Short mmCIF file of C-alpha atoms in Angstrom, two decimals:
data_model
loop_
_atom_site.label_atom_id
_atom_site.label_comp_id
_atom_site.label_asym_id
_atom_site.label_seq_id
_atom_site.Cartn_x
_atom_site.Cartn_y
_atom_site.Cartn_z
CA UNK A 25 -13.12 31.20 -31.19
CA UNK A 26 -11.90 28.17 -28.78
CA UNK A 27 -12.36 25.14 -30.45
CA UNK A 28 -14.35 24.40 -27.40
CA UNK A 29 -16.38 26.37 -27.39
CA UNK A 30 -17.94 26.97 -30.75
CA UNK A 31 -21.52 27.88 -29.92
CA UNK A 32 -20.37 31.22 -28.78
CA UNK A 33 -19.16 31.93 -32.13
CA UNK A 34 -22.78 33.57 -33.35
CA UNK A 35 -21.94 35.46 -36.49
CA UNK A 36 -20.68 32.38 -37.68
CA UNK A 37 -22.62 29.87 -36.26
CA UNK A 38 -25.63 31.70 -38.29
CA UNK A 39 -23.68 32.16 -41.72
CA UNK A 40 -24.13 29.14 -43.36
CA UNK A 41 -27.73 30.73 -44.71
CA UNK A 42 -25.61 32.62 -47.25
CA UNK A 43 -25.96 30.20 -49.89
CA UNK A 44 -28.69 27.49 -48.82
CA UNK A 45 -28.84 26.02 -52.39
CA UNK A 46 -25.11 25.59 -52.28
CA UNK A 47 -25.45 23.95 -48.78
CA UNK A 48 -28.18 21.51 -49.22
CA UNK A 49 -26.73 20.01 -52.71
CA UNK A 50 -23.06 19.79 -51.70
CA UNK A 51 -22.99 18.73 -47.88
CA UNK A 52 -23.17 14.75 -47.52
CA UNK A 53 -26.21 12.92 -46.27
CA UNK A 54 -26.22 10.01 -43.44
CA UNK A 55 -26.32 6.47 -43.54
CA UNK A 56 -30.04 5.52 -43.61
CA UNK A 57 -29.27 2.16 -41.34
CA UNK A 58 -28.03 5.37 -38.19
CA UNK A 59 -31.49 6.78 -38.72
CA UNK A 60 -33.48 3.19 -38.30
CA UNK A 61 -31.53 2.77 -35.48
CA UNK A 62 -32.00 5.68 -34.14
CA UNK A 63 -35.75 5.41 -34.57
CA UNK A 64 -36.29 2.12 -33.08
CA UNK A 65 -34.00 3.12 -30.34
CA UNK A 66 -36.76 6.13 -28.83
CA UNK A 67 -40.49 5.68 -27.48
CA UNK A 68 -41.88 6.94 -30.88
CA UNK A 69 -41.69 9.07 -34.24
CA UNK A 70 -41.88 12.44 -33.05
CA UNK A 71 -38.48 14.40 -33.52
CA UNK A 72 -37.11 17.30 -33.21
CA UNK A 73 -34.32 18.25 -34.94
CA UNK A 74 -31.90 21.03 -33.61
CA UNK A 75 -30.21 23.20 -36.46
CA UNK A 76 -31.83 21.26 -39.25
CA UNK A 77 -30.38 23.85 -41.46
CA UNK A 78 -31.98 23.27 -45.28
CA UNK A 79 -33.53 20.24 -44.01
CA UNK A 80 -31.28 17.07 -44.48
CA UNK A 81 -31.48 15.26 -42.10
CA UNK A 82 -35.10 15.78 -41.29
CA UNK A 83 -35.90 14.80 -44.55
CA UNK A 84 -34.08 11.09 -44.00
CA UNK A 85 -36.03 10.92 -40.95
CA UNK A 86 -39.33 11.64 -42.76
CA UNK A 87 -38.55 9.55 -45.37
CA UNK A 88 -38.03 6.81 -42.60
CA UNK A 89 -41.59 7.14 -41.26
CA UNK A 90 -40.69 9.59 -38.56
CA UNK A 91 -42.82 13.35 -38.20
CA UNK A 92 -40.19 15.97 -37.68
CA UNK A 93 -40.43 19.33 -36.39
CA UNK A 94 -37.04 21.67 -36.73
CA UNK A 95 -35.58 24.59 -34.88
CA UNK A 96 -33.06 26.66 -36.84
CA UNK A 97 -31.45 29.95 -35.87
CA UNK A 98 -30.95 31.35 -39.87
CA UNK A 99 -34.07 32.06 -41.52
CA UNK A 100 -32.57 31.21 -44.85
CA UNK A 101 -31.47 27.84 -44.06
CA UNK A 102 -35.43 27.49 -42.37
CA UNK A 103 -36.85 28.72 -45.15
CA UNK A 104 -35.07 26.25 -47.70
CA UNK A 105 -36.17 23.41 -45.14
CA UNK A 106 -39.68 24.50 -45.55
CA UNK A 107 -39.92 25.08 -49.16
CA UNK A 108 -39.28 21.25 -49.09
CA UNK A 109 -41.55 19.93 -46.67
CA UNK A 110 -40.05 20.56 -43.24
CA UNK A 111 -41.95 21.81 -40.49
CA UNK A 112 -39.42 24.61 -38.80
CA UNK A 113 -39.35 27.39 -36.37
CA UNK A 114 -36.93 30.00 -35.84
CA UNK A 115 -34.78 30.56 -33.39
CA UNK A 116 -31.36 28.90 -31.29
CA UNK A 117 -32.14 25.76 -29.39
CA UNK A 118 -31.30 27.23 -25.89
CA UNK A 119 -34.05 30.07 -26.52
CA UNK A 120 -36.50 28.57 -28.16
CA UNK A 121 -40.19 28.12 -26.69
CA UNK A 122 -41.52 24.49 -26.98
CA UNK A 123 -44.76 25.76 -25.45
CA UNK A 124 -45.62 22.62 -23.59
CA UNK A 125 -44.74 20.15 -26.67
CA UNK A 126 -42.77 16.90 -26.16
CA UNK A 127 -41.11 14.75 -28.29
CA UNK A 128 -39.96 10.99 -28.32
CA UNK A 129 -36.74 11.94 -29.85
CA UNK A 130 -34.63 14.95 -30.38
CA UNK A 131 -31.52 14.57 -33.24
CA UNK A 132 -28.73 17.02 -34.11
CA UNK A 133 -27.14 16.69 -37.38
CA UNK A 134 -23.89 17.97 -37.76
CA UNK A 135 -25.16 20.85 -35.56
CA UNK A 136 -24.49 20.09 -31.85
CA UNK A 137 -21.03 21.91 -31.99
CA UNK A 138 -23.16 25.51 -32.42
CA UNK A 139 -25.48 24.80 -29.22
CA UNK A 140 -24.30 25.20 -25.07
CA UNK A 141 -23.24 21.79 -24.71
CA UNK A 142 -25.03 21.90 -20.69
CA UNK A 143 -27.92 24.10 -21.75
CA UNK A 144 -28.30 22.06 -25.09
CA UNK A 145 -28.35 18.90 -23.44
CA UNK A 146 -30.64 20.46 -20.60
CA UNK A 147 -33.22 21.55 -22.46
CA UNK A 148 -33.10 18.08 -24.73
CA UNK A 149 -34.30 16.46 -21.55
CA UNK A 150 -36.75 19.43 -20.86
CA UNK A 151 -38.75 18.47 -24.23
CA UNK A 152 -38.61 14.54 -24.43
CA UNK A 153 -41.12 11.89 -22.92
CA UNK A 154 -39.98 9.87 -20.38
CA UNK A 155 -37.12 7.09 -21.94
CA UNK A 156 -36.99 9.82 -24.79
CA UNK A 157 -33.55 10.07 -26.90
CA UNK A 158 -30.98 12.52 -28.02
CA UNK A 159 -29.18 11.55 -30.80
CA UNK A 160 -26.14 13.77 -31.49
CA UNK A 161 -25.03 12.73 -35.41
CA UNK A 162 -22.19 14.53 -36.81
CA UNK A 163 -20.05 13.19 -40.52
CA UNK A 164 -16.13 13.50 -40.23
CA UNK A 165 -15.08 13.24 -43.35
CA UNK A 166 -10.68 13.07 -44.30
CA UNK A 167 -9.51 13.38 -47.65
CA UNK A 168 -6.54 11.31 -49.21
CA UNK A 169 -2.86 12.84 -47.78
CA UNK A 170 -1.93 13.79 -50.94
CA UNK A 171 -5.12 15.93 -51.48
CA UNK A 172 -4.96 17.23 -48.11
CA UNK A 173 -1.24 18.49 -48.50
CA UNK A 174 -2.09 20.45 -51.80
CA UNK A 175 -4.57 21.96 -49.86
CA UNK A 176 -2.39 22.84 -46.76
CA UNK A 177 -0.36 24.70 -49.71
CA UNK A 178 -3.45 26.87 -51.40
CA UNK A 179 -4.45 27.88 -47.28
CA UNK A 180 -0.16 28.64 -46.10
CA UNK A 181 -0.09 30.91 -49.30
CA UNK A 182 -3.57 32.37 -49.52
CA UNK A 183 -5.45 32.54 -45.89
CA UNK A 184 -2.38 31.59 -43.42
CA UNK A 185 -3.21 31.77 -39.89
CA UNK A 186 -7.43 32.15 -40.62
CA UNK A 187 -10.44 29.80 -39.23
CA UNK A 188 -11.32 28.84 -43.32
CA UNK A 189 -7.48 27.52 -42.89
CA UNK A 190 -8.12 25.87 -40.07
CA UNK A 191 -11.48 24.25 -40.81
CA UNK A 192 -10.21 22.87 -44.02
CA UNK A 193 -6.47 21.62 -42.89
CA UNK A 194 -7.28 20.02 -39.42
CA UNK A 195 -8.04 16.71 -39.47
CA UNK A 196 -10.74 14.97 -39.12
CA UNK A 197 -9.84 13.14 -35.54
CA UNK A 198 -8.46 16.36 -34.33
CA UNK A 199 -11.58 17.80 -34.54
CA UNK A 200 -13.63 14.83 -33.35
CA UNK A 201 -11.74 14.48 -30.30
CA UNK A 202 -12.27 18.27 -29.30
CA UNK A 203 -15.98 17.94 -30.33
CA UNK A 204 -16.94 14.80 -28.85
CA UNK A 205 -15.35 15.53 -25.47
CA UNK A 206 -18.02 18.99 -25.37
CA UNK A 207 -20.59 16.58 -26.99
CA UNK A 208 -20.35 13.69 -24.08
CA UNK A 209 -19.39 15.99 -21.14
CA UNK A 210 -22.35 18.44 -21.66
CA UNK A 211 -24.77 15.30 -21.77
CA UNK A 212 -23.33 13.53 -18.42
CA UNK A 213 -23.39 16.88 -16.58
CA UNK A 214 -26.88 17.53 -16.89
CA UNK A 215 -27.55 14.02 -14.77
CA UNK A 216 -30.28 13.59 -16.75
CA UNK A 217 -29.38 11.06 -19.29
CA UNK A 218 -27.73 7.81 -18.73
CA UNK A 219 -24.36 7.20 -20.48
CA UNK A 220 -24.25 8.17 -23.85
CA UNK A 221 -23.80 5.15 -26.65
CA UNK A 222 -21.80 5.42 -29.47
CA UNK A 223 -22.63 4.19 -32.86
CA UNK A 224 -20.59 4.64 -35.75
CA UNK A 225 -20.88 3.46 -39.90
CA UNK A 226 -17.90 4.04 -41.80
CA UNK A 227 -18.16 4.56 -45.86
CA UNK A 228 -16.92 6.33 -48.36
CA UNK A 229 -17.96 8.59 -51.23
CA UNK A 230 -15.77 9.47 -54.55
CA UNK A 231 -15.87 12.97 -55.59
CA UNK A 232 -14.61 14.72 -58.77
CA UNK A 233 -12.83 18.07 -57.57
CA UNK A 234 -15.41 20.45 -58.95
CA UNK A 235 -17.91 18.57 -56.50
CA UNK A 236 -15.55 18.39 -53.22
CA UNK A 237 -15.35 22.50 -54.40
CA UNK A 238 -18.84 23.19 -54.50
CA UNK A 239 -18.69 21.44 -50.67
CA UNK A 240 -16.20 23.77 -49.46
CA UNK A 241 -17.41 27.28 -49.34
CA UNK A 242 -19.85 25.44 -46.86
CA UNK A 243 -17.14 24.61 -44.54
CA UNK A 244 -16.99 26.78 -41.47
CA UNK A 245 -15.34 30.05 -41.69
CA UNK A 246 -16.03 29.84 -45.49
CA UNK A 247 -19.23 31.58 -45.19
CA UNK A 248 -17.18 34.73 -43.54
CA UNK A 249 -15.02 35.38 -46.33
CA UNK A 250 -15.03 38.20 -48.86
CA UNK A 251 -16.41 37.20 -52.07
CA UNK A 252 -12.94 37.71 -53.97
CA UNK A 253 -11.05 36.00 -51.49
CA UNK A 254 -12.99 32.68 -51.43
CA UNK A 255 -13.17 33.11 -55.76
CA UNK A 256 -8.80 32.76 -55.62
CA UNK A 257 -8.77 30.55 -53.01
CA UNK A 258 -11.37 27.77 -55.13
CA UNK A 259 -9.77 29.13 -58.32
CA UNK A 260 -6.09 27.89 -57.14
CA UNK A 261 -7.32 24.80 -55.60
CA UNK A 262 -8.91 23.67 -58.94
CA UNK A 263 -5.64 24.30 -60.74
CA UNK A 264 -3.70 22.40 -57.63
CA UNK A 265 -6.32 19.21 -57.71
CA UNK A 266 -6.35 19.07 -61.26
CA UNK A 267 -2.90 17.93 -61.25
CA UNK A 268 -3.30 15.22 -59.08
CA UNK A 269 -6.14 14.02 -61.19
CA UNK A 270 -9.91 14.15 -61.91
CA UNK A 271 -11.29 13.76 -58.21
CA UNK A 272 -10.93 11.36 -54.87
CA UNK A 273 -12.60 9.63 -52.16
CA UNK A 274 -13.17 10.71 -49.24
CA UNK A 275 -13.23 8.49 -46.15
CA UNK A 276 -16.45 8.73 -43.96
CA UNK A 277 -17.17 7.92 -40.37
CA UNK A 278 -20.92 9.02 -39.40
CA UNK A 279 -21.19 8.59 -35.56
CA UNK A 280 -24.00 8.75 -33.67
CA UNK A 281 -24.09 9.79 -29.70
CA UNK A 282 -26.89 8.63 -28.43
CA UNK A 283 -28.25 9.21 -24.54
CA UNK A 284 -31.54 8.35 -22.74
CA UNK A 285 -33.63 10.55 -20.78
CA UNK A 286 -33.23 9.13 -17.31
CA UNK A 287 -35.45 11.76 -15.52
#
């Protein structure tokens, strides 16, 4: 898979459904202050939100006043959101059928990376109102060095040269530089949108290991491996972040892209 171009991986782009529970109690949530702004910043309070997965994000948003509808390619992850009060339907963003609805806003939360970056962007400015937004949120999270070399270790010895090994070891500006470049390219070529704005919130979150390990069979390429394969891998990465204590913080920086429909 190019690190460009991650919304041709498929299979693994629509893996994450394996373990839904898992997902929606382990994977961080977003600043509340991003979503205020991000609400204030469109026409209305009608969203849609592309790969809402179990629901996260649309549930900030609903909890912020906003009426959310979500379109999700894994029917697990759609059916967790609406067990707990999302609206969803499913299918990828590039295929689905709005059916002559608009919206005043459409968000992507930590999601953009699996969708065309041109034909995402496109059909974004297909669906909104006129002066509509989309609002491209994703959470790059980097642990402490000393964490991230005993990690390094576990992946060298375990799963060298794999995507899980990749996902897990790159860091965090690595991957937003790759990922933002798609992001910001894919909006500007559409000529649709005026120039994206960036908004950032930095903060931080302590975790004791068991919790940042409950996170990580969620990362991507995780969701791929063989049962017994991911058991040694968390099972050797408890014994190697046990002896560097009880747990860490990670360091957060939740950005928003944010770009208004022009025409």
């Amino acid at each position: 898979m190019s690190a460009r171009e991650p919304h041709r991986a498929r299979e693994m782009a629509e893996s994450f459904g394996v373990d839904a529970e898992r997902y929606d109690r382990s994977r961080p949530r977003y600043p509340d202050a991003l979503f205020e702004r991000i609400l204030n910043a469109g026409p209305g309070r009608d969203v849609l939100d592309v790969g809402c997965g179990t629901g996260i994000a649309a549930r900030q948003l609903q909890a912020a006043g906003a009426t959310v509808l979500g379109v999700e390619p894994d029917a697990r992850m759609a059916g967790f959101a609406r067990r707990h009060g999302t609206d969803v339907e499913v299918a990828t963003f590039e295929t689905w059928e709005p059916a002559g609805r608009d919206f005043d806003i459409v968000v992507a939360g930590q999601s953009w990376h699996w969708v065309d970056p041109v034909a995402g962007a496109d059909k974004a400015a297909r669906v909104l109102r006129p002066g509509g937004l989309l609002a491209v949120i994703r959470n790059d999270g980097q642990i402490p060095p000393a964490v991230a070399d005993a990690v390094a270790g576990v992946y060298r010895r375990l799963l060298p040269g794999t995507f899980a090994a990749d996902a897990v070891t790159r860091s965090a500006a690595d991957t937003y530089t790759v990922q933002t470049a798609g992001t910001v390219d894919g909006i500007r070529q559409t000529g649709r949108f005026g120039e994206p704005d960036r908004w950032s919130v930095t903060w931080e979150q302590h975790v004791d290991n068991d919790d940042w390990l409950d996170l990580l069979p969620t990362s991507d390429g995780h969701t791929l491996l063989p049962a017994a394969e991911l058991a040694e891998v968390l099972s050797t990465l408890r014994t190697a972040l046990h002896a560097l204590g009880p747990g860490f913080t990670i360091q957060y920086v939740t950005t928003v892209f944010a770009a208004t429909r022009s025409r």
